[in-house]
Amino acid sequence: MTGVGTMARKIFFCLMGFVLLVSGLAGCSKPVTDHQQVAKNEKIVIKFSHVTAENSPKGLAAKRFADLVRERTGGYVEVQVFPNSTLYKDGEEIDALETGAVQMIAPATSKLSALFPEWQLLDLPFAFPDLQGVHTFMAGPVGRQLLAQFQTKGMLGLAMWDSGFKEMTDNKRPLLKPSDFQALRFRIMPSQVLRDQFELLGASTYEMPFNDVGRALTSGQVDGEENTISNIYTQEFDQSQKYLTLSDHGYLGYVVLTNAQFWHSLPANIRKTLEDTLAEVTQWEWSQAEEVNKRQLAEIEKQGRLHIERLTPAEKQAWEQALRPVYDRLAERIGAGPVNSVKELAK
Ligand code: LMR
């Protein structure tokens, strides 16, 4: 973990906070310090590891966060972004955060369910009418309680970012009726709700890290997978799959996590700059996620490689009905209260 505890550094950051305050009051938007002149050993380095492409919503937001933080701290804080599982992959990221090998990660919420089973609420099929519905839920009592859970494991949930709603891809047949899933094998993220979802559709599942999915689709190890358009497009799943069903059946989003000890060790003014910048980038990320998914779907359509289906209202209703037992199964595991709070939204 980056050390920031020396007295000299504390004094330095107090002075810097004062300078930032004065320049802010003076309406000065330029960095207060030329970061080129900041000595390497004076910097706070934040390693931000994630698994998606640079041109995914998460990749774009991580990069924007890094750029704004560099600009706003005059280079004193350097956020180094490692996209595409280049530093740590699924299953390694949380350990890396705990040991201080990295300071920020943004895993998909489904991947948190082994440690925090209640996060499977966000995996429930057809739970949220739109992304705004997810944001409202997360800002409410259940969402706040979910975010507070990280503290029990020495982490802090700083923000929620969207990837979007998941669609289905496969290489056997168009997926329109629940029975179309029969005997197919799907790659999933590690979450019992996702296991149950495919089991109820008559399919089997295979859990694997995100960076292995492309290979598994190409080799035929699995027949299909579920993901957002931006992941399908940026990982080129559309190159090895034949069918895409635009089902919007489930949410895929991220928690931006940090190590609590590291975060609290930061000088207060730096922490505030990071938190304000993250809040601003989060708003930007939400609109980017919608735009990027739209733009990349148009690109997939233009390339014409995938056979694309849109569920009719009647088909969607049949999926919803087939998947309803997922809610009761989750209620048995985590309690009916939180599941009912999502059911209310789904009505
Ligand atoms: C997946 O594993 O399919 C996604 O969670 C990857 C991601 O981070 O969007």
PDB file of N, CA and C in Angstrom, residues 46-112:
ATOM      1  N   ILE A  46      -2.403   5.223  -6.962  1.00  0.00           N
ATOM      2  CA  ILE A  46      -3.569   4.361  -6.750  1.00  0.00           C
ATOM      3  C   ILE A  46      -3.659   3.412  -7.934  1.00  0.00           C
ATOM      4  N   LYS A  47      -3.467   2.141  -7.673  1.00  0.00           N
ATOM      5  CA  LYS A  47      -3.613   1.158  -8.761  1.00  0.00           C
ATOM      6  C   LYS A  47      -5.078   0.745  -8.838  1.00  0.00           C
ATOM      7  N   PHE A  48      -5.652   0.890 -10.028  1.00  0.00           N
ATOM      8  CA  PHE A  48      -7.075   0.595 -10.254  1.00  0.00           C
ATOM      9  C   PHE A  48      -7.118  -0.547 -11.270  1.00  0.00           C
ATOM     10  N   SER A  49      -7.481  -1.716 -10.778  1.00  0.00           N
ATOM     11  CA  SER A  49      -7.478  -2.906 -11.645  1.00  0.00           C
ATOM     12  C   SER A  49      -8.910  -3.271 -12.021  1.00  0.00           C
ATOM     13  N   HIS A  50      -9.136  -3.592 -13.302  1.00  0.00           N
ATOM     14  CA  HIS A  50     -10.458  -4.078 -13.687  1.00  0.00           C
ATOM     15  C   HIS A  50     -10.318  -5.027 -14.875  1.00  0.00           C
ATOM     16  N   VAL A  51     -11.445  -5.649 -15.257  1.00  0.00           N
ATOM     17  CA  VAL A  51     -11.349  -6.766 -16.208  1.00  0.00           C
ATOM     18  C   VAL A  51     -11.900  -6.464 -17.605  1.00  0.00           C
ATOM     19  N   THR A  52     -12.515  -5.304 -17.796  1.00  0.00           N
ATOM     20  CA  THR A  52     -13.126  -5.048 -19.111  1.00  0.00           C
ATOM     21  C   THR A  52     -12.206  -4.193 -19.993  1.00  0.00           C
ATOM     22  N   ALA A  53     -12.676  -3.998 -21.221  1.00  0.00           N
ATOM     23  CA  ALA A  53     -11.870  -3.265 -22.204  1.00  0.00           C
ATOM     24  C   ALA A  53     -11.810  -1.769 -21.876  1.00  0.00           C
ATOM     25  N   GLU A  54     -10.832  -1.101 -22.457  1.00  0.00           N
ATOM     26  CA  GLU A  54     -10.706   0.346 -22.232  1.00  0.00           C
ATOM     27  C   GLU A  54     -11.907   1.106 -22.792  1.00  0.00           C
ATOM     28  N   ASN A  55     -12.516   0.572 -23.856  1.00  0.00           N
ATOM     29  CA  ASN A  55     -13.663   1.274 -24.447  1.00  0.00           C
ATOM     30  C   ASN A  55     -15.014   0.729 -23.970  1.00  0.00           C
ATOM     31  N   SER A  56     -14.997   0.052 -22.817  1.00  0.00           N
ATOM     32  CA  SER A  56     -16.260  -0.320 -22.159  1.00  0.00           C
ATOM     33  C   SER A  56     -16.634   0.838 -21.238  1.00  0.00           C
ATOM     34  N   PRO A  57     -17.889   0.893 -20.760  1.00  0.00           N
ATOM     35  CA  PRO A  57     -18.255   1.986 -19.844  1.00  0.00           C
ATOM     36  C   PRO A  57     -17.338   2.046 -18.616  1.00  0.00           C
ATOM     37  N   LYS A  58     -17.004   0.866 -18.063  1.00  0.00           N
ATOM     38  CA  LYS A  58     -16.126   0.856 -16.877  1.00  0.00           C
ATOM     39  C   LYS A  58     -14.731   1.341 -17.245  1.00  0.00           C
ATOM     40  N   GLY A  59     -14.237   0.879 -18.387  1.00  0.00           N
ATOM     41  CA  GLY A  59     -12.897   1.288 -18.822  1.00  0.00           C
ATOM     42  C   GLY A  59     -12.815   2.785 -19.057  1.00  0.00           C
ATOM     43  N   LEU A  60     -13.834   3.320 -19.694  1.00  0.00           N
ATOM     44  CA  LEU A  60     -13.840   4.758 -19.996  1.00  0.00           C
ATOM     45  C   LEU A  60     -13.916   5.579 -18.709  1.00  0.00           C
ATOM     46  N   ALA A  61     -14.728   5.105 -17.768  1.00  0.00           N
ATOM     47  CA  ALA A  61     -14.899   5.861 -16.520  1.00  0.00           C
ATOM     48  C   ALA A  61     -13.639   5.811 -15.658  1.00  0.00           C
ATOM     49  N   ALA A  62     -12.989   4.641 -15.630  1.00  0.00           N
ATOM     50  CA  ALA A  62     -11.758   4.531 -14.840  1.00  0.00           C
ATOM     51  C   ALA A  62     -10.701   5.488 -15.396  1.00  0.00           C
ATOM     52  N   LYS A  63     -10.639   5.570 -16.723  1.00  0.00           N
ATOM     53  CA  LYS A  63      -9.656   6.436 -17.379  1.00  0.00           C
ATOM     54  C   LYS A  63      -9.994   7.911 -17.098  1.00  0.00           C
ATOM     55  N   ARG A  64     -11.271   8.238 -17.183  1.00  0.00           N
ATOM     56  CA  ARG A  64     -11.675   9.622 -16.933  1.00  0.00           C
ATOM     57  C   ARG A  64     -11.383  10.020 -15.475  1.00  0.00           C
ATOM     58  N   PHE A  65     -11.639   9.088 -14.562  1.00  0.00           N
ATOM     59  CA  PHE A  65     -11.340   9.337 -13.152  1.00  0.00           C
ATOM     60  C   PHE A  65      -9.841   9.620 -12.995  1.00  0.00           C
ATOM     61  N   ALA A  66      -9.023   8.788 -13.616  1.00  0.00           N
ATOM     62  CA  ALA A  66      -7.566   8.968 -13.520  1.00  0.00           C
ATOM     63  C   ALA A  66      -7.151  10.326 -14.080  1.00  0.00           C
ATOM     64  N   ASP A  67      -7.703  10.698 -15.228  1.00  0.00           N
ATOM     65  CA  ASP A  67      -7.324  11.967 -15.865  1.00  0.00           C
ATOM     66  C   ASP A  67      -7.725  13.162 -14.998  1.00  0.00           C
ATOM     67  N   LEU A  68      -8.973  13.112 -14.486  1.00  0.00           N
ATOM     68  CA  LEU A  68      -9.440  14.252 -13.690  1.00  0.00           C
ATOM     69  C   LEU A  68      -8.679  14.365 -12.376  1.00  0.00           C
ATOM     70  N   VAL A  69      -8.370  13.208 -11.786  1.00  0.00           N
ATOM     71  CA  VAL A  69      -7.638  13.241 -10.515  1.00  0.00           C
ATOM     72  C   VAL A  69      -6.232  13.816 -10.735  1.00  0.00           C
ATOM     73  N   ARG A  70      -5.591  13.417 -11.833  1.00  0.00           N
ATOM     74  CA  ARG A  70      -4.252  13.955 -12.120  1.00  0.00           C
ATOM     75  C   ARG A  70      -4.322  15.471 -12.256  1.00  0.00           C
ATOM     76  N   GLU A  71      -5.331  15.913 -13.022  1.00  0.00           N
ATOM     77  CA  GLU A  71      -5.486  17.348 -13.270  1.00  0.00           C
ATOM     78  C   GLU A  71      -5.789  18.106 -11.967  1.00  0.00           C
ATOM     79  N   ARG A  72      -6.672  17.547 -11.169  1.00  0.00           N
ATOM     80  CA  ARG A  72      -7.140  18.275  -9.984  1.00  0.00           C
ATOM     81  C   ARG A  72      -6.177  18.221  -8.805  1.00  0.00           C
ATOM     82  N   THR A  73      -5.256  17.265  -8.822  1.00  0.00           N
ATOM     83  CA  THR A  73      -4.282  17.231  -7.724  1.00  0.00           C
ATOM     84  C   THR A  73      -2.918  17.678  -8.221  1.00  0.00           C
ATOM     85  N   GLY A  74      -2.890  18.221  -9.415  1.00  0.00           N
ATOM     86  CA  GLY A  74      -1.614  18.670  -9.963  1.00  0.00           C
ATOM     87  C   GLY A  74      -0.616  17.532 -10.071  1.00  0.00           C
ATOM     88  N   GLY A  75      -1.087  16.323 -10.235  1.00  0.00           N
ATOM     89  CA  GLY A  75      -0.190  15.181 -10.420  1.00  0.00           C
ATOM     90  C   GLY A  75       0.223  14.498  -9.136  1.00  0.00           C
ATOM     91  N   TYR A  76      -0.242  15.003  -7.991  1.00  0.00           N
ATOM     92  CA  TYR A  76       0.172  14.360  -6.732  1.00  0.00           C
ATOM     93  C   TYR A  76      -0.480  13.011  -6.534  1.00  0.00           C
ATOM     94  N   VAL A  77      -1.665  12.871  -7.134  1.00  0.00           N
ATOM     95  CA  VAL A  77      -2.279  11.547  -7.072  1.00  0.00           C
ATOM     96  C   VAL A  77      -2.293  10.981  -8.479  1.00  0.00           C
ATOM     97  N   GLU A  78      -1.681   9.837  -8.623  1.00  0.00           N
ATOM     98  CA  GLU A  78      -1.640   9.190  -9.928  1.00  0.00           C
ATOM     99  C   GLU A  78      -2.452   7.905  -9.866  1.00  0.00           C
ATOM    100  N   VAL A  79      -3.575   7.908 -10.589  1.00  0.00           N
ATOM    101  CA  VAL A  79      -4.389   6.686 -10.653  1.00  0.00           C
ATOM    102  C   VAL A  79      -3.909   5.902 -11.870  1.00  0.00           C
ATOM    103  N   GLN A  80      -3.343   4.749 -11.610  1.00  0.00           N
ATOM    104  CA  GLN A  80      -2.864   3.895 -12.714  1.00  0.00           C
ATOM    105  C   GLN A  80      -3.932   2.855 -13.000  1.00  0.00           C
ATOM    106  N   VAL A  81      -4.479   2.918 -14.217  1.00  0.00           N
ATOM    107  CA  VAL A  81      -5.577   2.006 -14.550  1.00  0.00           C
ATOM    108  C   VAL A  81      -5.037   0.781 -15.301  1.00  0.00           C
ATOM    109  N   PHE A  82      -5.399  -0.393 -14.824  1.00  0.00           N
ATOM    110  CA  PHE A  82      -5.012  -1.647 -15.488  1.00  0.00           C
ATOM    111  C   PHE A  82      -6.285  -2.337 -15.976  1.00  0.00           C
ATOM    112  N   PRO A  83      -6.635  -2.166 -17.278  1.00  0.00           N
ATOM    113  CA  PRO A  83      -7.881  -2.755 -17.793  1.00  0.00           C
ATOM    114  C   PRO A  83      -7.673  -4.213 -18.216  1.00  0.00           C
ATOM    115  N   ASN A  84      -8.759  -4.838 -18.698  1.00  0.00           N
ATOM    116  CA  ASN A  84      -8.652  -6.120 -19.406  1.00  0.00           C
ATOM    117  C   ASN A  84      -7.992  -7.257 -18.630  1.00  0.00           C
ATOM    118  N   SER A  85      -8.133  -7.285 -17.325  1.00  0.00           N
ATOM    119  CA  SER A  85      -7.526  -8.333 -16.465  1.00  0.00           C
ATOM    120  C   SER A  85      -6.006  -8.386 -16.610  1.00  0.00           C
ATOM    121  N   THR A  86      -5.366  -7.280 -17.003  1.00  0.00           N
ATOM    122  CA  THR A  86      -3.919  -7.334 -17.232  1.00  0.00           C
ATOM    123  C   THR A  86      -3.145  -7.446 -15.919  1.00  0.00           C
ATOM    124  N   LEU A  87      -3.720  -6.950 -14.823  1.00  0.00           N
ATOM    125  CA  LEU A  87      -3.001  -7.036 -13.552  1.00  0.00           C
ATOM    126  C   LEU A  87      -3.582  -8.166 -12.705  1.00  0.00           C
ATOM    127  N   TYR A  88      -4.869  -8.091 -12.448  1.00  0.00           N
ATOM    128  CA  TYR A  88      -5.573  -9.163 -11.711  1.00  0.00           C
ATOM    129  C   TYR A  88      -6.852  -9.500 -12.442  1.00  0.00           C
ATOM    130  N   LYS A  89      -7.227 -10.786 -12.407  1.00  0.00           N
ATOM    131  CA  LYS A  89      -8.463 -11.170 -13.072  1.00  0.00           C
ATOM    132  C   LYS A  89      -9.528 -11.487 -12.033  1.00  0.00           C
ATOM    133  N   ASP A  90     -10.705 -11.834 -12.526  1.00  0.00           N
ATOM    134  CA  ASP A  90     -11.783 -12.228 -11.628  1.00  0.00           C
ATOM    135  C   ASP A  90     -11.268 -13.272 -10.651  1.00  0.00           C
ATOM    136  N   GLY A  91     -11.696 -13.166  -9.428  1.00  0.00           N
ATOM    137  CA  GLY A  91     -11.284 -14.154  -8.437  1.00  0.00           C
ATOM    138  C   GLY A  91      -9.981 -13.761  -7.758  1.00  0.00           C
ATOM    139  N   GLU A  92      -9.261 -12.780  -8.323  1.00  0.00           N
ATOM    140  CA  GLU A  92      -7.997 -12.348  -7.707  1.00  0.00           C
ATOM    141  C   GLU A  92      -8.104 -10.912  -7.183  1.00  0.00           C
ATOM    142  N   GLU A  93      -9.042 -10.162  -7.774  1.00  0.00           N
ATOM    143  CA  GLU A  93      -9.108  -8.716  -7.502  1.00  0.00           C
ATOM    144  C   GLU A  93      -9.341  -8.383  -6.026  1.00  0.00           C
ATOM    145  N   ILE A  94     -10.256  -9.127  -5.408  1.00  0.00           N
ATOM    146  CA  ILE A  94     -10.599  -8.779  -4.013  1.00  0.00           C
ATOM    147  C   ILE A  94      -9.424  -9.043  -3.089  1.00  0.00           C
ATOM    148  N   ASP A  95      -8.743 -10.165  -3.310  1.00  0.00           N
ATOM    149  CA  ASP A  95      -7.540 -10.457  -2.513  1.00  0.00           C
ATOM    150  C   ASP A  95      -6.503  -9.359  -2.705  1.00  0.00           C
ATOM    151  N   ALA A  96      -6.348  -8.936  -3.960  1.00  0.00           N
ATOM    152  CA  ALA A  96      -5.346  -7.900  -4.254  1.00  0.00           C
ATOM    153  C   ALA A  96      -5.698  -6.606  -3.523  1.00  0.00           C
ATOM    154  N   LEU A  97      -6.987  -6.325  -3.407  1.00  0.00           N
ATOM    155  CA  LEU A  97      -7.409  -5.113  -2.686  1.00  0.00           C
ATOM    156  C   LEU A  97      -7.150  -5.285  -1.188  1.00  0.00           C
ATOM    157  N   GLU A  98      -7.434  -6.470  -0.690  1.00  0.00           N
ATOM    158  CA  GLU A  98      -7.252  -6.719   0.746  1.00  0.00           C
ATOM    159  C   GLU A  98      -5.787  -6.645   1.151  1.00  0.00           C
ATOM    160  N   THR A  99      -4.909  -7.166   0.282  1.00  0.00           N
ATOM    161  CA  THR A  99      -3.486  -7.172   0.651  1.00  0.00           C
ATOM    162  C   THR A  99      -2.801  -5.841   0.328  1.00  0.00           C
ATOM    163  N   GLY A 100      -3.498  -4.939  -0.359  1.00  0.00           N
ATOM    164  CA  GLY A 100      -2.909  -3.644  -0.680  1.00  0.00           C
ATOM    165  C   GLY A 100      -2.106  -3.665  -1.974  1.00  0.00           C
ATOM    166  N   ALA A 101      -2.207  -4.763  -2.739  1.00  0.00           N
ATOM    167  CA  ALA A 101      -1.499  -4.809  -4.032  1.00  0.00           C
ATOM    168  C   ALA A 101      -2.132  -3.821  -5.013  1.00  0.00           C
ATOM    169  N   VAL A 102      -3.432  -3.586  -4.862  1.00  0.00           N
ATOM    170  CA  VAL A 102      -4.110  -2.514  -5.615  1.00  0.00           C
ATOM    171  C   VAL A 102      -4.967  -1.731  -4.633  1.00  0.00           C
ATOM    172  N   GLN A 103      -5.369  -0.526  -5.037  1.00  0.00           N
ATOM    173  CA  GLN A 103      -6.140   0.323  -4.123  1.00  0.00           C
ATOM    174  C   GLN A 103      -7.583   0.522  -4.580  1.00  0.00           C
ATOM    175  N   MET A 104      -7.870   0.233  -5.848  1.00  0.00           N
ATOM    176  CA  MET A 104      -9.249   0.351  -6.321  1.00  0.00           C
ATOM    177  C   MET A 104      -9.550  -0.783  -7.302  1.00  0.00           C
ATOM    178  N   ILE A 105     -10.778  -1.309  -7.187  1.00  0.00           N
ATOM    179  CA  ILE A 105     -11.273  -2.287  -8.157  1.00  0.00           C
ATOM    180  C   ILE A 105     -12.743  -1.959  -8.419  1.00  0.00           C
ATOM    181  N   ALA A 106     -13.324  -2.547  -9.459  1.00  0.00           N
ATOM    182  CA  ALA A 106     -14.753  -2.308  -9.723  1.00  0.00           C
ATOM    183  C   ALA A 106     -15.376  -3.607 -10.249  1.00  0.00           C
ATOM    184  N   PRO A 107     -15.493  -4.606  -9.356  1.00  0.00           N
ATOM    185  CA  PRO A 107     -16.027  -5.896  -9.819  1.00  0.00           C
ATOM    186  C   PRO A 107     -17.528  -5.835 -10.073  1.00  0.00           C
ATOM    187  N   ALA A 108     -17.986  -6.722 -10.962  1.00  0.00           N
ATOM    188  CA  ALA A 108     -19.432  -6.847 -11.165  1.00  0.00           C
ATOM    189  C   ALA A 108     -20.042  -7.329  -9.849  1.00  0.00           C
ATOM    190  N   THR A 109     -21.226  -6.813  -9.540  1.00  0.00           N
ATOM    191  CA  THR A 109     -21.842  -7.144  -8.243  1.00  0.00           C
ATOM    192  C   THR A 109     -22.064  -8.653  -8.099  1.00  0.00           C
ATOM    193  N   SER A 110     -22.319  -9.344  -9.208  1.00  0.00           N
ATOM    194  CA  SER A 110     -22.550 -10.801  -9.137  1.00  0.00           C
ATOM    195  C   SER A 110     -21.333 -11.522  -8.556  1.00  0.00           C
ATOM    196  N   LYS A 111     -20.162 -10.928  -8.721  1.00  0.00           N
ATOM    197  CA  LYS A 111     -18.936 -11.591  -8.267  1.00  0.00           C
ATOM    198  C   LYS A 111     -18.684 -11.364  -6.781  1.00  0.00           C
ATOM    199  N   LEU A 112     -19.568 -10.601  -6.140  1.00  0.00           N
ATOM    200  CA  LEU A 112     -19.398 -10.335  -4.711  1.00  0.00           C
ATOM    201  C   LEU A 112     -20.201 -11.310  -3.871  1.00  0.00           C
TER     202      LEU A 112
END
